[in-house]
Coordinates of C-alpha atoms in Angstrom, one line a residue:
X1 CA 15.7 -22.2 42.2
X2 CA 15.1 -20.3 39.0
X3 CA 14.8 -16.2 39.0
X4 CA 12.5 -16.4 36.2
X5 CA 8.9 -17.6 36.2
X6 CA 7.6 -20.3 33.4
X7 CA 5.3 -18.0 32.7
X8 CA 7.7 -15.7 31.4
X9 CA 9.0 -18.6 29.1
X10 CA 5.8 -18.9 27.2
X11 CA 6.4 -15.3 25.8
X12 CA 8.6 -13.6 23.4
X13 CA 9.4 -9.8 23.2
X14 CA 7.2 -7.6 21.1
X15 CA 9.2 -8.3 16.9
X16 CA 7.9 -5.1 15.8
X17 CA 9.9 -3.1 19.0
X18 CA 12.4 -5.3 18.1
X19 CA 12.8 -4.1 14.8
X20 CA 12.4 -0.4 15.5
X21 CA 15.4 -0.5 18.1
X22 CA 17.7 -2.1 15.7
X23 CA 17.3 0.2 13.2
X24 CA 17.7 3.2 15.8
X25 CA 21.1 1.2 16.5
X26 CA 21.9 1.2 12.8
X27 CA 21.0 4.7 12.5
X28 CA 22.7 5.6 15.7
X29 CA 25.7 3.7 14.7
X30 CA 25.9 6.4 10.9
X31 CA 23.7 4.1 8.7
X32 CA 21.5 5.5 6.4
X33 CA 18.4 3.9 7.8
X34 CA 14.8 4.0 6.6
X35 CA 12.1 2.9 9.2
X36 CA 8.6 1.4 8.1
X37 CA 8.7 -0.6 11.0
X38 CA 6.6 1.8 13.8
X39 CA 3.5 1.6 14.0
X40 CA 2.5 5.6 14.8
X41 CA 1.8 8.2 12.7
X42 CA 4.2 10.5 12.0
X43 CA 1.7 13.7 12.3
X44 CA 1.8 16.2 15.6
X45 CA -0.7 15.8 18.2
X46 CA -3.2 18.3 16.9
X47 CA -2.8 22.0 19.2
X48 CA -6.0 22.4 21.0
X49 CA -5.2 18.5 22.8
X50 CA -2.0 19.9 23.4
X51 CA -3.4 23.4 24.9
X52 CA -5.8 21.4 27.1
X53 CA -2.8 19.3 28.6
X54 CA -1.5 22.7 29.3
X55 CA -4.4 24.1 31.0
X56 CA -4.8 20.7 33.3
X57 CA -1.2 21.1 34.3
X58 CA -1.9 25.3 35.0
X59 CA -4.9 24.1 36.9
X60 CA -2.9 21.9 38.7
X61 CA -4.9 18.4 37.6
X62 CA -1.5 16.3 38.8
X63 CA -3.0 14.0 41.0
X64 CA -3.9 10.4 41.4
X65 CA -7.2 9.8 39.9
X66 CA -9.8 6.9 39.9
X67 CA -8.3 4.1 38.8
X68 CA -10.0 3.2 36.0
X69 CA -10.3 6.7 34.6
X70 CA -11.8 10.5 35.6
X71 CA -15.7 10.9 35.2
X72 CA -15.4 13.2 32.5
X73 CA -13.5 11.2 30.2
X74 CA -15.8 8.5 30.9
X75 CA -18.4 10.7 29.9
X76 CA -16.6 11.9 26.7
X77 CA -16.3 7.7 25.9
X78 CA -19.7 6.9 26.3
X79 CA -20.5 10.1 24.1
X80 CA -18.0 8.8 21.5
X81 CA -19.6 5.2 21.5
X82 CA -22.9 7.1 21.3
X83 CA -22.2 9.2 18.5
X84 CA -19.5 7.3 16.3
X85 CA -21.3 3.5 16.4
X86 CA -24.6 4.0 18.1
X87 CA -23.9 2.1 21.6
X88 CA -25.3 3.1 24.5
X89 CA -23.0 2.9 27.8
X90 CA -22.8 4.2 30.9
X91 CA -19.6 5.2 32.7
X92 CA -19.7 2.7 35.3
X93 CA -19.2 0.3 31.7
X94 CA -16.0 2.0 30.7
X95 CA -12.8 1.6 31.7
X96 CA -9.3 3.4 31.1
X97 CA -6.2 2.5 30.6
X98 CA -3.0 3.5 30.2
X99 CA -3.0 2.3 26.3
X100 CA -4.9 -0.6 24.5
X101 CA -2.7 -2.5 24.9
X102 CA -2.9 -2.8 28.5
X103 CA -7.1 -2.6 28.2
X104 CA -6.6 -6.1 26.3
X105 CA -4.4 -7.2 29.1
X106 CA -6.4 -6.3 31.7
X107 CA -9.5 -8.6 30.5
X108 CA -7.5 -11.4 29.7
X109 CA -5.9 -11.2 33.2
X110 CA -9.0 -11.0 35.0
X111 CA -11.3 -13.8 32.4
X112 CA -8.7 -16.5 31.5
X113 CA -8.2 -19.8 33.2
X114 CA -5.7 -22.5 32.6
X115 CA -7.6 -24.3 29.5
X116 CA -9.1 -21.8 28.3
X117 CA -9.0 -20.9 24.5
X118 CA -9.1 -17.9 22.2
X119 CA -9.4 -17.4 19.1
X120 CA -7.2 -15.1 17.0
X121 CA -7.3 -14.4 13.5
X122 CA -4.1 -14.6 11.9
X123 CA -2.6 -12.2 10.4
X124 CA -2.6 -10.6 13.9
X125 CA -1.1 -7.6 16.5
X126 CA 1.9 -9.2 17.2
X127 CA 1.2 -8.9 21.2
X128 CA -2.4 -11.0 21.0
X129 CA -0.7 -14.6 21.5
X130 CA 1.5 -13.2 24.2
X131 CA -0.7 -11.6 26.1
X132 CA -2.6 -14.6 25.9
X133 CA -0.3 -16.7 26.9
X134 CA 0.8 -14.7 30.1
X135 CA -2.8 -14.8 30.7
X136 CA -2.6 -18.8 31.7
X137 CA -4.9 -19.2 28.2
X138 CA -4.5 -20.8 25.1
X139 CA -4.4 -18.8 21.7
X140 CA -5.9 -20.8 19.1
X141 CA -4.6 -18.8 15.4
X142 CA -7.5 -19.0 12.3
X143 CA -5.3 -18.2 9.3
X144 CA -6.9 -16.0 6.9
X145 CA -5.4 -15.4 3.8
X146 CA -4.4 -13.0 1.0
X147 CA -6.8 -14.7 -1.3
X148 CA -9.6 -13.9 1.1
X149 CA -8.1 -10.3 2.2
X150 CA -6.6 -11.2 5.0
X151 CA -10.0 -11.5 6.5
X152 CA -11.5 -14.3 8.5
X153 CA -15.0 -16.4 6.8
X154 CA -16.9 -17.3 8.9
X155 CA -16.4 -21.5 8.1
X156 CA -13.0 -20.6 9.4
X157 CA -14.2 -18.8 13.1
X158 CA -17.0 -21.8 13.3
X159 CA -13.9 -24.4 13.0
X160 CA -11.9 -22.8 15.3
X161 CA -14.7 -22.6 18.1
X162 CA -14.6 -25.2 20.7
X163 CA -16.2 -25.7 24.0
X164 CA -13.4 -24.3 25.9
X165 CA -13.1 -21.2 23.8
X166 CA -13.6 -18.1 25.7
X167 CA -12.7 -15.0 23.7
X168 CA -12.8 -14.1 20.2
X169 CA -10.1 -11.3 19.5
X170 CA -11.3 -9.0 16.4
X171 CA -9.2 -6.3 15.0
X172 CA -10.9 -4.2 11.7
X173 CA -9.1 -2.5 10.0
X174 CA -6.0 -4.6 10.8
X175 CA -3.0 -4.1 11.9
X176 CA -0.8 -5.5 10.3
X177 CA -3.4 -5.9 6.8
X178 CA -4.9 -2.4 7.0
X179 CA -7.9 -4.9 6.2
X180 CA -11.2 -4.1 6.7
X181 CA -14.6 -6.0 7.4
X182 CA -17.5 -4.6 5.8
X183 CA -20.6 -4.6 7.5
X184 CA -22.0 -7.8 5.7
X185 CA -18.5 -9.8 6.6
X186 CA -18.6 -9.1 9.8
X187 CA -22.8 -10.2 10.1
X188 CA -21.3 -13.3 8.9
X189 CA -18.7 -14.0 11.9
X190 CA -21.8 -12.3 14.4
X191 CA -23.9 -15.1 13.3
X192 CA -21.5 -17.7 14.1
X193 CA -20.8 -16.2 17.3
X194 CA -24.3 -16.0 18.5
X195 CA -24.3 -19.9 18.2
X196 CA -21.8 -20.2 20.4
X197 CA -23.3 -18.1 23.4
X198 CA -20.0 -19.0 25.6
X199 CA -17.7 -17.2 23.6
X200 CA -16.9 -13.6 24.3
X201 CA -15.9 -10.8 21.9
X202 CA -12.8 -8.8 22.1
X203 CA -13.0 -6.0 19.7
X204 CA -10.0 -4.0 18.9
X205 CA -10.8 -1.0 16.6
X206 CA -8.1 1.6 17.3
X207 CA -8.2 1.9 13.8
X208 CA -12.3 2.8 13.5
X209 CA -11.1 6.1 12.3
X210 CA -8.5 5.3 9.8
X211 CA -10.9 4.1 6.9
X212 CA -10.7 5.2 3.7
X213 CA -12.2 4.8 0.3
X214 CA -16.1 3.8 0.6
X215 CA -14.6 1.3 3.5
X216 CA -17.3 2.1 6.3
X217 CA -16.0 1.2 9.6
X218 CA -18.6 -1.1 11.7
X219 CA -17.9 -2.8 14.9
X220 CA -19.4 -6.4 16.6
X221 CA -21.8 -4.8 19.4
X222 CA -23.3 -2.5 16.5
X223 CA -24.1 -5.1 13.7
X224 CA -25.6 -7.8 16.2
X225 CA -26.7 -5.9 19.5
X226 CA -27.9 -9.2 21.0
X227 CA -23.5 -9.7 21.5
X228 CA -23.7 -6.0 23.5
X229 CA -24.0 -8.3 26.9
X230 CA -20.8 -10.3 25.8
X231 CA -18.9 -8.0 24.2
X232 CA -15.7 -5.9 25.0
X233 CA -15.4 -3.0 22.4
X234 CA -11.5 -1.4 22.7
X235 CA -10.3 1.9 21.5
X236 CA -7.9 4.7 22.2
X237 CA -6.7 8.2 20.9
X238 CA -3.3 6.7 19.8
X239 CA -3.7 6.3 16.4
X240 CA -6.3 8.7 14.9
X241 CA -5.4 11.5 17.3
X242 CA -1.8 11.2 17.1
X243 CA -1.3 10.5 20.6
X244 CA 0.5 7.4 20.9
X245 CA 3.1 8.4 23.2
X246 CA 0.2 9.9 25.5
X247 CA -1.1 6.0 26.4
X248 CA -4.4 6.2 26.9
X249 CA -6.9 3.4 26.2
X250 CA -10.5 2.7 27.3
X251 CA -13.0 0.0 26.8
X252 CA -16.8 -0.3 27.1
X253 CA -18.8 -3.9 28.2
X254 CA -21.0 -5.5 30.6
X255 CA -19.9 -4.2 34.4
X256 CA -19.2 -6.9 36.3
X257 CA -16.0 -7.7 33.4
X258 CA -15.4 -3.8 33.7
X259 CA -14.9 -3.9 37.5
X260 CA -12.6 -6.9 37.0
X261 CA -10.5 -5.3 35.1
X262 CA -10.2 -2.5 37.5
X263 CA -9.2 -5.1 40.2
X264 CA -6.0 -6.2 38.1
X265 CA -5.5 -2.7 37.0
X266 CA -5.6 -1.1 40.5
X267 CA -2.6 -3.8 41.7
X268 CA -0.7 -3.0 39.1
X269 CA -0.6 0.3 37.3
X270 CA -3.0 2.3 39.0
X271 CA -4.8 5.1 37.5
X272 CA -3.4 6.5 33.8
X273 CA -1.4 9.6 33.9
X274 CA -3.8 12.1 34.8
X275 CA -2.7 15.0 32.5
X276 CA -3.1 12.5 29.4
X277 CA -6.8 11.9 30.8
X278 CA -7.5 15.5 30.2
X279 CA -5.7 15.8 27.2
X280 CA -8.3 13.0 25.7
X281 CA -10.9 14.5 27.0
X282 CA -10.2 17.2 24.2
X283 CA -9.7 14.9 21.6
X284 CA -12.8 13.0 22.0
X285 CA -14.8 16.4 22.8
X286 CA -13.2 19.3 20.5
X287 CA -12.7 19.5 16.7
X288 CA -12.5 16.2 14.2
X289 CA -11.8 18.0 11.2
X290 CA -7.9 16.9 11.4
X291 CA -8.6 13.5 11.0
X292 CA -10.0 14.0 7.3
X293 CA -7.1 15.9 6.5
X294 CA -4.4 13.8 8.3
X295 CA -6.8 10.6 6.6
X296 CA -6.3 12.4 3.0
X297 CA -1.9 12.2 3.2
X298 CA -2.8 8.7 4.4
X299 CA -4.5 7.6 1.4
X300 CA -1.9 9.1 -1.3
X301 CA 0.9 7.6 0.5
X302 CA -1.2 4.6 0.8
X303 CA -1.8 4.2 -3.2
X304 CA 2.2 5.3 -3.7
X305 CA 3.6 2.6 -1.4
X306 CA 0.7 -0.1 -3.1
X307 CA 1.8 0.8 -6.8
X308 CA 5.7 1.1 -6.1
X309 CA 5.6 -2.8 -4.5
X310 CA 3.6 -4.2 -7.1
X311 CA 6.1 -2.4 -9.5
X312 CA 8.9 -4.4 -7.3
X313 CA 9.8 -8.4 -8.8
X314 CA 8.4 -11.2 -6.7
X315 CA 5.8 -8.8 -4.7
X316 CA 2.4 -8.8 -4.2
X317 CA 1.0 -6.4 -3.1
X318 CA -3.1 -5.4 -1.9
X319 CA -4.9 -2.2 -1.2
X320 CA -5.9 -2.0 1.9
X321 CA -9.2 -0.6 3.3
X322 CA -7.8 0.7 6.7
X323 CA -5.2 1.9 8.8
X324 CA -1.5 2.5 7.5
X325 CA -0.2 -0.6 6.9
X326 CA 0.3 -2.7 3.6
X327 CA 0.9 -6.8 4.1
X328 CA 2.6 -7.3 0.8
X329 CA 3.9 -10.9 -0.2
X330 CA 6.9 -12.1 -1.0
X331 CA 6.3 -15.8 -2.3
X332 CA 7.7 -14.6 -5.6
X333 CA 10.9 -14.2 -3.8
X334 CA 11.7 -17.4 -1.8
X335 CA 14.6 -19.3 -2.5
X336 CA 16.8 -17.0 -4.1
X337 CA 19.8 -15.0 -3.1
X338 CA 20.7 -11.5 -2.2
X339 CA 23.8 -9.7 -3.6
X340 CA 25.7 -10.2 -0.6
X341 CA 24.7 -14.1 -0.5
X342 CA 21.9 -14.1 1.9
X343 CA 19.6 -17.1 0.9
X344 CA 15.9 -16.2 1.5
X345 CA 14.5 -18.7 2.9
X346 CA 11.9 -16.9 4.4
X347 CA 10.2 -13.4 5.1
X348 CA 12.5 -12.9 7.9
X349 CA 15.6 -13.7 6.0
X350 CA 14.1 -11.4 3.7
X351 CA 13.5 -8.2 6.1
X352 CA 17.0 -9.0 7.5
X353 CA 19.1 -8.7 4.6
X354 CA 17.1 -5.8 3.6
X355 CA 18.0 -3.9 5.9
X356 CA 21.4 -4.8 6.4
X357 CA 22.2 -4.4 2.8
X358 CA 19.3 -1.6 2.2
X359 CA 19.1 0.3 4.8
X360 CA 15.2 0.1 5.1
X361 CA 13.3 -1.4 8.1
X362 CA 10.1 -3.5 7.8
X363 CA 8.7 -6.0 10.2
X364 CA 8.8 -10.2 9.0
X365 CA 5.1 -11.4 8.7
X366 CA 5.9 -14.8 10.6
X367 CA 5.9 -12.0 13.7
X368 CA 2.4 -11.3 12.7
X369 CA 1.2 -15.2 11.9
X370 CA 1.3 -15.3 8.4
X371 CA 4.4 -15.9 6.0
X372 CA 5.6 -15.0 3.6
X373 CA 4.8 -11.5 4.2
X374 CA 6.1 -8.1 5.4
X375 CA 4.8 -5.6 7.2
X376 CA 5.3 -1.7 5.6
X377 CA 3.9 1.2 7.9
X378 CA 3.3 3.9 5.5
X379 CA 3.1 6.7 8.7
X380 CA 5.9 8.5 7.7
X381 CA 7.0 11.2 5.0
X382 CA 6.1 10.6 1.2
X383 CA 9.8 11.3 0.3
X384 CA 10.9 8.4 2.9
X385 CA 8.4 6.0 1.4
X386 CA 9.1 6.4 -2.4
X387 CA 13.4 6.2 -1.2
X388 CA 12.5 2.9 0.5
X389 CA 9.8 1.6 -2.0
X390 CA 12.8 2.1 -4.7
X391 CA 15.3 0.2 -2.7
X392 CA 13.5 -2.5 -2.0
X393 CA 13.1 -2.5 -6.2
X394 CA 16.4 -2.4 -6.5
X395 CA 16.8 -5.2 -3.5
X396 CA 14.4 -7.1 -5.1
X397 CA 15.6 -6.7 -9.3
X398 CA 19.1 -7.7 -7.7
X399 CA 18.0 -11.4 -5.8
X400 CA 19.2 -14.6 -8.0

């Protein structure tokens, strides 16, 4: 009899983890190690989040909670959906987590049946497929393409509807494109979808905040409100309120999917740490102004990393709407050798000999769908990101 399930062997481990542990083994072992690999920014949890974590611990808020979330930061959610994108929820629609990621997992958990397909557009989160897959479903990947900025037309979502498709997994702006639907692309993928009324929408927008430029951020349930009744809209503090570490995630959609997920969630995790419940409270509730500041250092290093990798030979390299990642490519480079006679063959040879014989860390596109790509997280210091954005010149000027 076999320890491990079949399940299990349907999965791989998160690449992007992956890469951020090896180079904090590289680093760790003396190496001069530049990471672009994580996927959090690199600015403090603003004070007055931090204060009200404080206060809850004073007050002695320690406790098990509901599962699914404390009434008052189900009221702050439905407030935010209110105020940021004009949806209407109650709290017995919303449901926390402890992160997105495991908001996503939860619904797929408690909708998917053997059979059952969703749709992902590719390039994708690296843990979409996967969690799919666990799930007992099907992922079913619609490449987009550079050409149409990394974002899906909606010819491509109508051909990769079928009758057993259940879910359609959006993410605007994109991680790992930073790409960003504008409200007229994303009518056009609504109006497939409301053709189709047995598909579901799974809207990840952890990045709503992170938009930049004239880029207005839109989500499904807002452009076509006749999807509200079919429609799971995702978020969390992680990114814009630099709280990854502090995992909380929450979700808004009809209640009988809500109370689902709070089935799988209360035989499994539980309730989210009740100190980071309060602490989100604050950040949803209390002062926004950091985000246009923290949005502004986003932007330049945004526009620095974009123009140093075009600068680079056999890069490619688009500005991206959202978020802070760029998805440059690579196709100028395949085929040729590295200086210590590493053949790249492909974008993960590439990102390997990069940073064996660089020192800089960046995540292999195949891990995200689409090759031949790689994924740069520009969330860290403006010094870090010009050093690496001139080695990987100098990796690049150096291939034969």
């Amino acid at each position: 009899m076999k320890l491990l399930s079949t399940t299990l062997e349907r999965v791989k481990p998160s690449p992007t983890i992956a890469v951020t542990n090896k180079a904090a083994e590289l680093k760790a072992a003396g190496r001069d190690i530049i990471g672009l690999g994580a996927g959090e920014p690199d600015f403090d949890t603003p004070q007055h989040i931090k204060d009200a974590a404080v206060v809850a611990i004073a007050l002695g808020k320690t406790k098990y909670t509901a599962v699914d979330g404390i009434p008052e930061l189900k009221q702050a959610i439905c407030a935010k959906f209110k105020r940021d994108n004009g949806l209407d929820y109650v709290p017995a629609q919303v449901s926390v987590s402890s992160g997105g990621k495991q908001v996503l997992y939860n619904a797929l958990m408690a909708t998917l049946n053997e059979g059952d397909e969703v749709v992902i557009p590719a390039p994708y989160w690296v843990s979409y497929p996967d969690m799919v897959l666990l799930a007992g479903g099907t992922p079913v990947v619609a490449e987009a393409s550079l050409q149409t900025g990394f974002k899906l037309t909606a010819d491509q979502l109508e051909a990769a509807i079928t009758p057993r498709t259940k879910w359609f997994i959006f993410n605007s702006p994109s991680n790992p494109t930073g790409a960003g639907y504008s409200r007229d692309e994303l009518k056009a993928l609504t109006d497939v979808l409301m053709r189709h009324p047995h598909v579901w929408v799974m809207t990840d927008d952890m990045y709503e905040h992170l938009a930049y430029d004239d880029f207005e951020f839109c989500t499904p349930a807002q452009v076509e409100p006749r999807l509200y009744d079919r429609t799971l809209t995702v978020n969390g503090v992680s990114k814009a309120y630099a709280m990854t570490g502090w995992r909380i995630g929450y979700a808004a959609g009809p209640q009988e999917l809500i109370g689902a997920m709070r089935k799988v969630q209360s035989q499994s995790t539980s309730n989210p740490c009740s100190i980071s419940q309060w602490a989100a409270v604050e950040a949803l509730n209390g002062p926004h102004d950091f985000i246009a500041e923290n949005n502004a250092a986003f932007v330049r290093r945004r526009n620095l990393v974009v123009e140093m990798l075009n600068a680079a030979e056999g890069i490619s390299c688009p500005v991206p709407e959202g978020a802070f990642y760029v998805y440059p490519s690579i196709a100028g480079l395949i085929g040729k050798t590295s200086p210590a006679g590493v053949e790249i063959v492909d974008d993960e040879a590439f990102a390997t000999a990069l940073l064996e014989e660089t020192g800089v860390a960046v995540v292999f596109g195949a891990a995200f769908g689409l090759s031949p790509n790689f994924r740069v997280s520009y969330a860290t210091s403006d010094a870090a990101l010009k050093e690496a954005c001139t080695r990987i010149q100098g990796f690049c000027a150096a291939l034969t």
